[in-house]
PDB file of C-alpha atoms in Angstrom:
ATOM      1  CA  UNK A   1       0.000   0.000   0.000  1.00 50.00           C
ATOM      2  CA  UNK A   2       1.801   3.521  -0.926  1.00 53.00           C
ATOM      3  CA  UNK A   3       1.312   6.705   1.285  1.00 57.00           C
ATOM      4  CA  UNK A   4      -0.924   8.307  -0.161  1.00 61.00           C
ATOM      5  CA  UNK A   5      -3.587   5.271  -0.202  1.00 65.00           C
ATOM      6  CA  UNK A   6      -2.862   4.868   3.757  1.00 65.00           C
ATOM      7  CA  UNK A   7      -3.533   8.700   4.187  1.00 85.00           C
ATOM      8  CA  UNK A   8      -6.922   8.341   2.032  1.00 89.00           C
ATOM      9  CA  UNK A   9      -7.414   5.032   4.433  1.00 91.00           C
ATOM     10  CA  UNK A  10      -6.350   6.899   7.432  1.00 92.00           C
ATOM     11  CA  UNK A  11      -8.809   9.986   6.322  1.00 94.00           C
ATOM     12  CA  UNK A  12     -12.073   7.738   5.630  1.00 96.00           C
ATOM     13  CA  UNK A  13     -11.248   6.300   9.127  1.00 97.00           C
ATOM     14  CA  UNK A  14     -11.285   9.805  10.506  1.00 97.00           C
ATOM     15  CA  UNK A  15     -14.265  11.078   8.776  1.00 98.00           C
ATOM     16  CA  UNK A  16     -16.110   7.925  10.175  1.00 98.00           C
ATOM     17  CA  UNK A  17     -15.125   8.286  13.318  1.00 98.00           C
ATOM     18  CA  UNK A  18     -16.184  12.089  13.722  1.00 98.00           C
ATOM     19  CA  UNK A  19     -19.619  11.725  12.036  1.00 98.00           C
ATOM     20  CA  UNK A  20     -20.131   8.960  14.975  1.00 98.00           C
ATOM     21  CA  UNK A  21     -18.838  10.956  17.812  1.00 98.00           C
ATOM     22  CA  UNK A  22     -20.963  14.087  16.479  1.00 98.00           C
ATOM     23  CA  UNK A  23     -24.062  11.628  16.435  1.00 98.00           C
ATOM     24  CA  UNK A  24     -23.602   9.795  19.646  1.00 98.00           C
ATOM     25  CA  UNK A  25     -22.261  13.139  21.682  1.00 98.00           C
ATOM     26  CA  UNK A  26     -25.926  14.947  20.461  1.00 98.00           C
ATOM     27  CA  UNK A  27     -27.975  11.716  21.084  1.00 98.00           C
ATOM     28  CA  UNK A  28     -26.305  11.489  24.512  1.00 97.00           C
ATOM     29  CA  UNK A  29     -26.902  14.788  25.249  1.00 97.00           C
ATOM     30  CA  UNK A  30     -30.756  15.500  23.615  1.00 97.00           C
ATOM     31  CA  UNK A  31     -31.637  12.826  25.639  1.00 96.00           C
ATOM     32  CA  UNK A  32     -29.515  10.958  28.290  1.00 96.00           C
ATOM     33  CA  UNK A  33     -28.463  14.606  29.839  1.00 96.00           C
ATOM     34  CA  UNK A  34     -31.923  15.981  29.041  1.00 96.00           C
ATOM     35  CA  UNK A  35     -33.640  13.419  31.507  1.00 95.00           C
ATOM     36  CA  UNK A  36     -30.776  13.041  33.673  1.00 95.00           C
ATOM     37  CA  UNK A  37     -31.150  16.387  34.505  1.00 95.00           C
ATOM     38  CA  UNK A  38     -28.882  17.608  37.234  1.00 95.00           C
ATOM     39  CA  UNK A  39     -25.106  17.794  36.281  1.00 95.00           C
ATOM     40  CA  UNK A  40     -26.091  16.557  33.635  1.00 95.00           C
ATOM     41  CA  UNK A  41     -27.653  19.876  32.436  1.00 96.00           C
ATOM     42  CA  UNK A  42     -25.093  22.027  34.003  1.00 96.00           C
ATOM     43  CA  UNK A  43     -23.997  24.805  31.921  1.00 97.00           C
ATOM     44  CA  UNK A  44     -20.200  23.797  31.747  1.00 97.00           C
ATOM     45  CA  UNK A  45     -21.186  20.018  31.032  1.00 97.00           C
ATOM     46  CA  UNK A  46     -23.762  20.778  28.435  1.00 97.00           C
ATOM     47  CA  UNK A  47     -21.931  23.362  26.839  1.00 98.00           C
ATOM     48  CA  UNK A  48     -19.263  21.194  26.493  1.00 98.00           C
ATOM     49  CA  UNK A  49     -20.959  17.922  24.597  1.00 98.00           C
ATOM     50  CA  UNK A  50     -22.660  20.217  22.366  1.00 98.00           C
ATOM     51  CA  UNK A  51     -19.614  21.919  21.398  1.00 98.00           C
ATOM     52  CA  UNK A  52     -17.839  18.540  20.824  1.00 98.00           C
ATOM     53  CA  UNK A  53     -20.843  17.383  18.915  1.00 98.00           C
ATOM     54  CA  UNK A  54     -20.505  20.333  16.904  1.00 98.00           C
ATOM     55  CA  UNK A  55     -16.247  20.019  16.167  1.00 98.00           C
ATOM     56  CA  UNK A  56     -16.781  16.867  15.162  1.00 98.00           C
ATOM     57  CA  UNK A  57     -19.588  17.860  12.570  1.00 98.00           C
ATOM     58  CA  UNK A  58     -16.873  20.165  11.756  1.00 98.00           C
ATOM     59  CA  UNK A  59     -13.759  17.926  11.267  1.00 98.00           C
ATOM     60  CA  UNK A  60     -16.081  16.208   9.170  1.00 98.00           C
ATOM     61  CA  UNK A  61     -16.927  18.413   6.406  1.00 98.00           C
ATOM     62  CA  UNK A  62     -13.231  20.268   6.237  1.00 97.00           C
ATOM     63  CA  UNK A  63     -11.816  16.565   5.884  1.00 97.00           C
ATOM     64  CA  UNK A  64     -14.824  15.642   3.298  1.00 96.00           C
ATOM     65  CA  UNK A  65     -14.061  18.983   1.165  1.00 96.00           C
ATOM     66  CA  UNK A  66      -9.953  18.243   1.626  1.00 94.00           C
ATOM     67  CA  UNK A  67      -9.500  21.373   3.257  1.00 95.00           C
ATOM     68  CA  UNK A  68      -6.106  22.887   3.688  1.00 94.00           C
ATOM     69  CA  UNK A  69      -6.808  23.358   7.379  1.00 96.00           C
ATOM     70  CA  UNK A  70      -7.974  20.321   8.301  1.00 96.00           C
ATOM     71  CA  UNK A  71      -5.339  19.322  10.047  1.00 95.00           C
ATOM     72  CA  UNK A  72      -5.816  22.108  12.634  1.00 97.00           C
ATOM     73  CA  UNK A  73      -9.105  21.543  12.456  1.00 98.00           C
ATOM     74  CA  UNK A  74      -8.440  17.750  13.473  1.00 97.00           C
ATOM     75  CA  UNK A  75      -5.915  19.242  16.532  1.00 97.00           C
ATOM     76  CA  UNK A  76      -8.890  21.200  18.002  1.00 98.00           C
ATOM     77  CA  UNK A  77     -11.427  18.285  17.417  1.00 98.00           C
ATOM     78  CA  UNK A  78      -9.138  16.008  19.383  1.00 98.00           C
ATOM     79  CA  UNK A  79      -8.754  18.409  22.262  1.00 98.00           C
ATOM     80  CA  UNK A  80     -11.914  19.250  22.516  1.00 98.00           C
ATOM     81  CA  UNK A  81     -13.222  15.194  22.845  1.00 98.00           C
ATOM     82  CA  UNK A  82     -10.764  14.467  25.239  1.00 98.00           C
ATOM     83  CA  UNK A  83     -11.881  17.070  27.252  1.00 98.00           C
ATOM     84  CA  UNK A  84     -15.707  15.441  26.595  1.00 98.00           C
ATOM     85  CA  UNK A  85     -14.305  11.939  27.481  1.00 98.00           C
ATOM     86  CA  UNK A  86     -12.990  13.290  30.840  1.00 98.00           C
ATOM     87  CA  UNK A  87     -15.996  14.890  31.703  1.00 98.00           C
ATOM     88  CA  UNK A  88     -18.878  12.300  30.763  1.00 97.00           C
ATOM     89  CA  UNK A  89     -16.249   9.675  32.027  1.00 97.00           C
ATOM     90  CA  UNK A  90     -16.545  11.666  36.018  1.00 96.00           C
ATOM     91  CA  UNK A  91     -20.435  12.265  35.293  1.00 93.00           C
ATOM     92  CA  UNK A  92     -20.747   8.430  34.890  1.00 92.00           C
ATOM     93  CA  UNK A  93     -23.328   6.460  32.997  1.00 93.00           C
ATOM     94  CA  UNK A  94     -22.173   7.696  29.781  1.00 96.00           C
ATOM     95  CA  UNK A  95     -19.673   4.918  28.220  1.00 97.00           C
ATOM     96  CA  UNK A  96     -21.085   5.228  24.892  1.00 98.00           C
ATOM     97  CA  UNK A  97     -20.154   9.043  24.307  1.00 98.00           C
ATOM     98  CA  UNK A  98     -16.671   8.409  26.035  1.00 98.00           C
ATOM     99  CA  UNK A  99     -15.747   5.681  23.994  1.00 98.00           C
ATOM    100  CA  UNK A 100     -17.248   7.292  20.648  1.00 98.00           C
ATOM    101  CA  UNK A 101     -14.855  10.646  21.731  1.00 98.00           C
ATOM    102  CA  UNK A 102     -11.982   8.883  22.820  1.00 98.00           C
ATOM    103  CA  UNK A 103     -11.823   6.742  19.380  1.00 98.00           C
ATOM    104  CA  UNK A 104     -12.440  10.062  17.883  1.00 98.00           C
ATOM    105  CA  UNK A 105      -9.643  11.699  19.105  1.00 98.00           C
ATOM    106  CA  UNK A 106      -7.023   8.955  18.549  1.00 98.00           C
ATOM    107  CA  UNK A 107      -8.366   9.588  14.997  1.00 97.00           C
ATOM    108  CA  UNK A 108      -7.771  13.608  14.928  1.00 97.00           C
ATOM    109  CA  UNK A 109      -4.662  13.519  16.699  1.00 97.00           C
ATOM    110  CA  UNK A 110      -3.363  11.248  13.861  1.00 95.00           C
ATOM    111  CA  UNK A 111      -4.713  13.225  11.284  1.00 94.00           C
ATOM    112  CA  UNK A 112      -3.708  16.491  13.057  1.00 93.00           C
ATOM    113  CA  UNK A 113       0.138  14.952  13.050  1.00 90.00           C
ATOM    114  CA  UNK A 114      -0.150  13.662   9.270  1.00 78.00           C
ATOM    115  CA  UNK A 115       2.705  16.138   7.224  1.00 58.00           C
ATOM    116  CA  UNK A 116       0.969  17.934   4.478  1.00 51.00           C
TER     117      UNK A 116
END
């Protein structure tokens, strides 16, 4: 397999795995945090899956459209869901949206690194 087939490989694998973070991080938070209610509607909690939900939309489409700045798009994606993996991790009850952001930003960090 040559490079630039494993970066196309490595790119498809990145696009999946934001488009299921984005998915499961709204899903999780529309309706596991809705009913949970408590922490799990604090502002800083809230705030924070949405806006992981919504980076992940966003590494998404700059990777689909082979943006030049996808990369530091990627960087800020993978910050941003480790930072949502910590939290839902201490909130508890939400291994589905951990998992989903901690795959996702193995994924981004990789893609983040990748040498243009």
């Amino acid at each position: 397999m040559n490079h630039l087939s494993q970066s196309v490989e490595a790119m498809q694998a990145c696009i999946k795995a934001c488009c299921h973070c984005h998915k499961t991080c709204l899903q999780t938070a529309m309706n596991h945090c809705l009913e949970a209610g408590g922490e799990h509607v604090g502002a800083e909690h809230f705030r924070l899956i949405m806006n992981c939900a919504e980076i992940c939309q966003t590494s998404a489409n700059f990777q689909l459209s082979n943006s030049h700045f996808h990369h530091q798009v990627c960087a800020v994606c993978a910050e941003i869901c480790e930072a949502c993996a910590l939290d839902c991790e201490k909130m508890g009850g939400m291994d589905e949206c951990v998992e989903a952001c901690k795959a996702c930003a193995e994924s981004c960090r990789q893609m983040a690194d990748v040498k243009h």
